[in-house]
PDB file of C-alpha atoms in Angstrom:
ATOM      1  CA  UNK Y   1     115.079 120.882 124.416  1.00 95.00           C
ATOM      2  CA  UNK Y   2     118.518 119.451 123.661  1.00 97.00           C
ATOM      3  CA  UNK Y   3     121.262 121.955 122.928  1.00 98.00           C
ATOM      4  CA  UNK Y   4     124.534 120.924 121.308  1.00 98.00           C
ATOM      5  CA  UNK Y   5     127.324 123.353 122.195  1.00 98.00           C
ATOM      6  CA  UNK Y   6     130.634 123.087 120.346  1.00 97.00           C
ATOM      7  CA  UNK Y   7     133.582 124.934 121.853  1.00 96.00           C
ATOM      8  CA  UNK Y   8     136.371 126.569 119.910  1.00 91.00           C
ATOM      9  CA  UNK Y   9     139.974 125.556 119.417  1.00 89.00           C
ATOM     10  CA  UNK Y  10     141.813 125.252 122.760  1.00 86.00           C
ATOM     11  CA  UNK Y  11     138.746 126.208 124.802  1.00 91.00           C
ATOM     12  CA  UNK Y  12     135.802 124.654 126.635  1.00 94.00           C
ATOM     13  CA  UNK Y  13     132.305 125.736 127.663  1.00 95.00           C
ATOM     14  CA  UNK Y  14     132.729 127.609 130.939  1.00 96.00           C
ATOM     15  CA  UNK Y  15     130.307 127.336 133.868  1.00 96.00           C
ATOM     16  CA  UNK Y  16     128.784 130.809 133.394  1.00 98.00           C
ATOM     17  CA  UNK Y  17     127.919 130.210 129.736  1.00 98.00           C
ATOM     18  CA  UNK Y  18     126.632 126.727 130.574  1.00 97.00           C
ATOM     19  CA  UNK Y  19     124.265 128.349 133.110  1.00 98.00           C
ATOM     20  CA  UNK Y  20     122.970 130.687 130.398  1.00 98.00           C
ATOM     21  CA  UNK Y  21     122.287 127.761 128.060  1.00 98.00           C
ATOM     22  CA  UNK Y  22     120.696 125.596 130.755  1.00 98.00           C
ATOM     23  CA  UNK Y  23     117.867 128.145 131.024  1.00 97.00           C
ATOM     24  CA  UNK Y  24     116.743 126.873 127.622  1.00 97.00           C
ATOM     25  CA  UNK Y  25     117.355 123.132 127.821  1.00 97.00           C
ATOM     26  CA  UNK Y  26     119.745 120.254 128.401  1.00 98.00           C
ATOM     27  CA  UNK Y  27     123.276 121.064 127.223  1.00 98.00           C
ATOM     28  CA  UNK Y  28     125.544 118.569 125.476  1.00 97.00           C
ATOM     29  CA  UNK Y  29     129.061 119.980 125.223  1.00 97.00           C
ATOM     30  CA  UNK Y  30     131.481 117.277 124.074  1.00 95.00           C
ATOM     31  CA  UNK Y  31     135.229 117.816 124.416  1.00 93.00           C
ATOM     32  CA  UNK Y  32     136.642 117.956 120.903  1.00 92.00           C
ATOM     33  CA  UNK Y  33     140.287 117.672 119.926  1.00 89.00           C
ATOM     34  CA  UNK Y  34     140.536 119.921 116.873  1.00 87.00           C
ATOM     35  CA  UNK Y  35     144.310 119.452 116.653  1.00 85.00           C
ATOM     36  CA  UNK Y  36     143.770 116.107 114.940  1.00 83.00           C
ATOM     37  CA  UNK Y  37     141.133 117.351 112.514  1.00 85.00           C
ATOM     38  CA  UNK Y  38     139.369 120.724 112.361  1.00 86.00           C
ATOM     39  CA  UNK Y  39     136.215 119.590 110.587  1.00 87.00           C
ATOM     40  CA  UNK Y  40     134.602 116.574 112.223  1.00 89.00           C
ATOM     41  CA  UNK Y  41     130.798 116.809 112.161  1.00 89.00           C
ATOM     42  CA  UNK Y  42     130.326 113.094 111.511  1.00 90.00           C
ATOM     43  CA  UNK Y  43     132.388 112.174 114.586  1.00 90.00           C
ATOM     44  CA  UNK Y  44     130.474 114.662 116.728  1.00 93.00           C
ATOM     45  CA  UNK Y  45     127.101 113.347 115.519  1.00 92.00           C
ATOM     46  CA  UNK Y  46     128.203 109.733 116.037  1.00 91.00           C
ATOM     47  CA  UNK Y  47     129.001 110.496 119.687  1.00 90.00           C
ATOM     48  CA  UNK Y  48     125.442 111.789 120.123  1.00 92.00           C
ATOM     49  CA  UNK Y  49     123.610 109.357 117.848  1.00 90.00           C
ATOM     50  CA  UNK Y  50     120.984 108.479 120.477  1.00 92.00           C
ATOM     51  CA  UNK Y  51     120.194 112.126 121.277  1.00 94.00           C
ATOM     52  CA  UNK Y  52     117.791 114.287 119.285  1.00 93.00           C
ATOM     53  CA  UNK Y  53     119.531 117.628 118.957  1.00 94.00           C
ATOM     54  CA  UNK Y  54     117.143 120.592 118.684  1.00 95.00           C
ATOM     55  CA  UNK Y  55     119.625 123.467 118.296  1.00 96.00           C
ATOM     56  CA  UNK Y  56     123.358 123.824 117.754  1.00 97.00           C
ATOM     57  CA  UNK Y  57     125.505 126.598 119.225  1.00 98.00           C
ATOM     58  CA  UNK Y  58     129.186 127.016 118.552  1.00 98.00           C
ATOM     59  CA  UNK Y  59     132.101 129.376 118.863  1.00 97.00           C
ATOM     60  CA  UNK Y  60     134.969 129.747 116.376  1.00 96.00           C
ATOM     61  CA  UNK Y  61     136.044 126.249 115.230  1.00 94.00           C
ATOM     62  CA  UNK Y  62     132.977 124.902 117.023  1.00 96.00           C
ATOM     63  CA  UNK Y  63     130.852 127.367 115.051  1.00 96.00           C
ATOM     64  CA  UNK Y  64     132.274 126.018 111.789  1.00 94.00           C
ATOM     65  CA  UNK Y  65     131.302 122.476 112.815  1.00 94.00           C
ATOM     66  CA  UNK Y  66     127.946 123.781 114.077  1.00 95.00           C
ATOM     67  CA  UNK Y  67     127.253 125.368 110.686  1.00 92.00           C
ATOM     68  CA  UNK Y  68     127.897 122.049 108.954  1.00 90.00           C
ATOM     69  CA  UNK Y  69     125.849 120.074 111.469  1.00 92.00           C
ATOM     70  CA  UNK Y  70     122.996 122.573 111.232  1.00 92.00           C
ATOM     71  CA  UNK Y  71     122.859 122.015 107.482  1.00 85.00           C
ATOM     72  CA  UNK Y  72     123.279 118.275 107.908  1.00 85.00           C
ATOM     73  CA  UNK Y  73     120.449 117.688 110.376  1.00 89.00           C
ATOM     74  CA  UNK Y  74     118.284 120.695 109.545  1.00 89.00           C
ATOM     75  CA  UNK Y  75     118.354 122.368 112.950  1.00 93.00           C
ATOM     76  CA  UNK Y  76     118.758 126.057 113.844  1.00 95.00           C
ATOM     77  CA  UNK Y  77     122.147 127.305 114.960  1.00 97.00           C
ATOM     78  CA  UNK Y  78     123.752 130.205 116.796  1.00 98.00           C
ATOM     79  CA  UNK Y  79     127.297 130.783 115.561  1.00 98.00           C
ATOM     80  CA  UNK Y  80     129.922 133.037 117.144  1.00 98.00           C
ATOM     81  CA  UNK Y  81     132.802 134.038 114.818  1.00 97.00           C
ATOM     82  CA  UNK Y  82     132.690 130.972 112.537  1.00 96.00           C
ATOM     83  CA  UNK Y  83     135.773 130.645 110.264  1.00 95.00           C
ATOM     84  CA  UNK Y  84     133.618 129.604 107.303  1.00 92.00           C
ATOM     85  CA  UNK Y  85     135.806 131.100 104.591  1.00 87.00           C
ATOM     86  CA  UNK Y  86     138.925 129.192 105.616  1.00 76.00           C
ATOM     87  CA  UNK Y  87     137.542 125.774 104.732  1.00 72.00           C
ATOM     88  CA  UNK Y  88     136.575 124.166 101.446  1.00 64.00           C
ATOM     89  CA  UNK Y  89     134.376 121.152 101.085  1.00 59.00           C
ATOM     90  CA  UNK Y  90     131.683 122.172 103.547  1.00 57.00           C
ATOM     91  CA  UNK Y  91     129.035 121.263 100.986  1.00 52.00           C
ATOM     92  CA  UNK Y  92     130.589 117.814 100.532  1.00 49.00           C
ATOM     93  CA  UNK Y  93     129.378 116.613 103.945  1.00 52.00           C
ATOM     94  CA  UNK Y  94     126.595 114.081 103.418  1.00 53.00           C
ATOM     95  CA  UNK Y  95     123.383 115.008 105.224  1.00 50.00           C
ATOM     96  CA  UNK Y  96     122.358 112.798 108.150  1.00 52.00           C
ATOM     97  CA  UNK Y  97     118.664 113.459 107.601  1.00 51.00           C
ATOM     98  CA  UNK Y  98     116.515 115.099 104.959  1.00 50.00           C
ATOM     99  CA  UNK Y  99     118.316 118.302 104.078  1.00 52.00           C
ATOM    100  CA  UNK Y 100     116.332 121.418 104.797  1.00 58.00           C
ATOM    101  CA  UNK Y 101     117.444 124.976 105.174  1.00 61.00           C
ATOM    102  CA  UNK Y 102     117.583 126.012 108.793  1.00 81.00           C
ATOM    103  CA  UNK Y 103     117.727 129.335 110.582  1.00 91.00           C
ATOM    104  CA  UNK Y 104     121.213 130.555 111.450  1.00 94.00           C
ATOM    105  CA  UNK Y 105     122.069 133.469 113.718  1.00 97.00           C
ATOM    106  CA  UNK Y 106     125.661 134.523 113.167  1.00 97.00           C
ATOM    107  CA  UNK Y 107     127.590 136.897 115.430  1.00 98.00           C
ATOM    108  CA  UNK Y 108     130.783 138.448 114.061  1.00 98.00           C
ATOM    109  CA  UNK Y 109     133.361 140.604 115.787  1.00 97.00           C
ATOM    110  CA  UNK Y 110     134.304 143.619 113.709  1.00 96.00           C
ATOM    111  CA  UNK Y 111     137.835 143.613 115.133  1.00 96.00           C
ATOM    112  CA  UNK Y 112     138.327 139.851 115.305  1.00 97.00           C
ATOM    113  CA  UNK Y 113     142.016 139.239 114.592  1.00 95.00           C
ATOM    114  CA  UNK Y 114     141.645 135.440 114.383  1.00 94.00           C
ATOM    115  CA  UNK Y 115     138.606 135.025 112.110  1.00 95.00           C
ATOM    116  CA  UNK Y 116     138.435 137.849 109.554  1.00 95.00           C
ATOM    117  CA  UNK Y 117     134.792 139.001 109.494  1.00 96.00           C
ATOM    118  CA  UNK Y 118     135.168 140.281 105.912  1.00 95.00           C
ATOM    119  CA  UNK Y 119     136.089 136.782 104.713  1.00 94.00           C
ATOM    120  CA  UNK Y 120     133.113 135.303 106.556  1.00 93.00           C
ATOM    121  CA  UNK Y 121     130.807 137.887 104.989  1.00 93.00           C
ATOM    122  CA  UNK Y 122     132.184 137.097 101.527  1.00 91.00           C
ATOM    123  CA  UNK Y 123     131.565 133.384 102.143  1.00 89.00           C
ATOM    124  CA  UNK Y 124     128.013 134.047 103.335  1.00 87.00           C
ATOM    125  CA  UNK Y 125     127.336 136.138 100.236  1.00 86.00           C
ATOM    126  CA  UNK Y 126     127.243 132.902  98.253  1.00 79.00           C
ATOM    127  CA  UNK Y 127     124.475 131.485 100.473  1.00 71.00           C
ATOM    128  CA  UNK Y 128     122.361 134.543 101.195  1.00 69.00           C
ATOM    129  CA  UNK Y 129     119.559 133.440  98.878  1.00 69.00           C
ATOM    130  CA  UNK Y 130     119.590 129.826 100.100  1.00 68.00           C
ATOM    131  CA  UNK Y 131     119.418 130.167 103.883  1.00 72.00           C
ATOM    132  CA  UNK Y 132     117.726 132.249 106.534  1.00 83.00           C
ATOM    133  CA  UNK Y 133     120.643 134.069 108.138  1.00 89.00           C
ATOM    134  CA  UNK Y 134     120.296 136.632 110.913  1.00 93.00           C
ATOM    135  CA  UNK Y 135     123.622 138.466 110.997  1.00 95.00           C
ATOM    136  CA  UNK Y 136     124.855 140.480 113.979  1.00 96.00           C
ATOM    137  CA  UNK Y 137     128.104 142.431 113.630  1.00 96.00           C
ATOM    138  CA  UNK Y 138     129.595 144.183 116.636  1.00 96.00           C
ATOM    139  CA  UNK Y 139     132.260 146.650 115.464  1.00 95.00           C
ATOM    140  CA  UNK Y 140     133.989 146.600 118.886  1.00 95.00           C
ATOM    141  CA  UNK Y 141     134.000 142.825 119.341  1.00 96.00           C
ATOM    142  CA  UNK Y 142     137.149 140.747 118.939  1.00 96.00           C
ATOM    143  CA  UNK Y 143     137.355 136.972 118.856  1.00 96.00           C
ATOM    144  CA  UNK Y 144     136.484 136.266 122.512  1.00 95.00           C
ATOM    145  CA  UNK Y 145     132.788 136.379 123.384  1.00 97.00           C
ATOM    146  CA  UNK Y 146     132.109 138.157 126.682  1.00 97.00           C
ATOM    147  CA  UNK Y 147     129.424 136.667 128.921  1.00 97.00           C
ATOM    148  CA  UNK Y 148     126.991 139.591 128.564  1.00 97.00           C
ATOM    149  CA  UNK Y 149     127.076 139.422 124.759  1.00 97.00           C
ATOM    150  CA  UNK Y 150     126.741 135.620 124.853  1.00 98.00           C
ATOM    151  CA  UNK Y 151     123.705 135.941 127.104  1.00 98.00           C
ATOM    152  CA  UNK Y 152     122.076 138.644 124.958  1.00 98.00           C
ATOM    153  CA  UNK Y 153     122.642 136.804 121.671  1.00 98.00           C
ATOM    154  CA  UNK Y 154     121.421 133.524 123.186  1.00 98.00           C
ATOM    155  CA  UNK Y 155     118.234 135.235 124.368  1.00 97.00           C
ATOM    156  CA  UNK Y 156     117.652 136.737 120.908  1.00 96.00           C
ATOM    157  CA  UNK Y 157     118.267 133.356 119.281  1.00 97.00           C
ATOM    158  CA  UNK Y 158     115.831 131.421 121.462  1.00 96.00           C
ATOM    159  CA  UNK Y 159     113.179 134.160 121.202  1.00 95.00           C
ATOM    160  CA  UNK Y 160     113.038 133.526 117.431  1.00 91.00           C
ATOM    161  CA  UNK Y 161     112.511 129.761 117.682  1.00 88.00           C
ATOM    162  CA  UNK Y 162     109.115 128.106 117.821  1.00 68.00           C
ATOM    163  CA  UNK Y 163     109.906 125.436 120.427  1.00 55.00           C
TER     164      UNK Y 163
END
């Protein structure tokens, strides 16, 4: 299984989280410079054009791009604190393959002071009847994802896939 992991703004995939993901497959975690452009799914997919991606996992800005890529290539995604409500034009991305709805597991921090979970929930309300979304809200979670929560949510995510 090929896993695409997209880091957040000013962060990278750390070794401990990479180890968690490597239990499930080969991890592709490109370094992305979001300072130039926040939304860049086409560029990300072009870098990996010879790789068949099976699942997409992202955190924060990486989760926003993961959401778009998931829709674009029809693959399941695990999204940690995606800032979906802050960006317009997500639906204007042209699909790479036949567009199908794909399973999305979304984890939101109830006390996230960077990505407002209420705005994300309002955004998702417009798509609730169009996509299979498994929503997890932790009322004590902020923006950073601790290793134990990352591991637990990753295990839940992969247990629901038929790979």
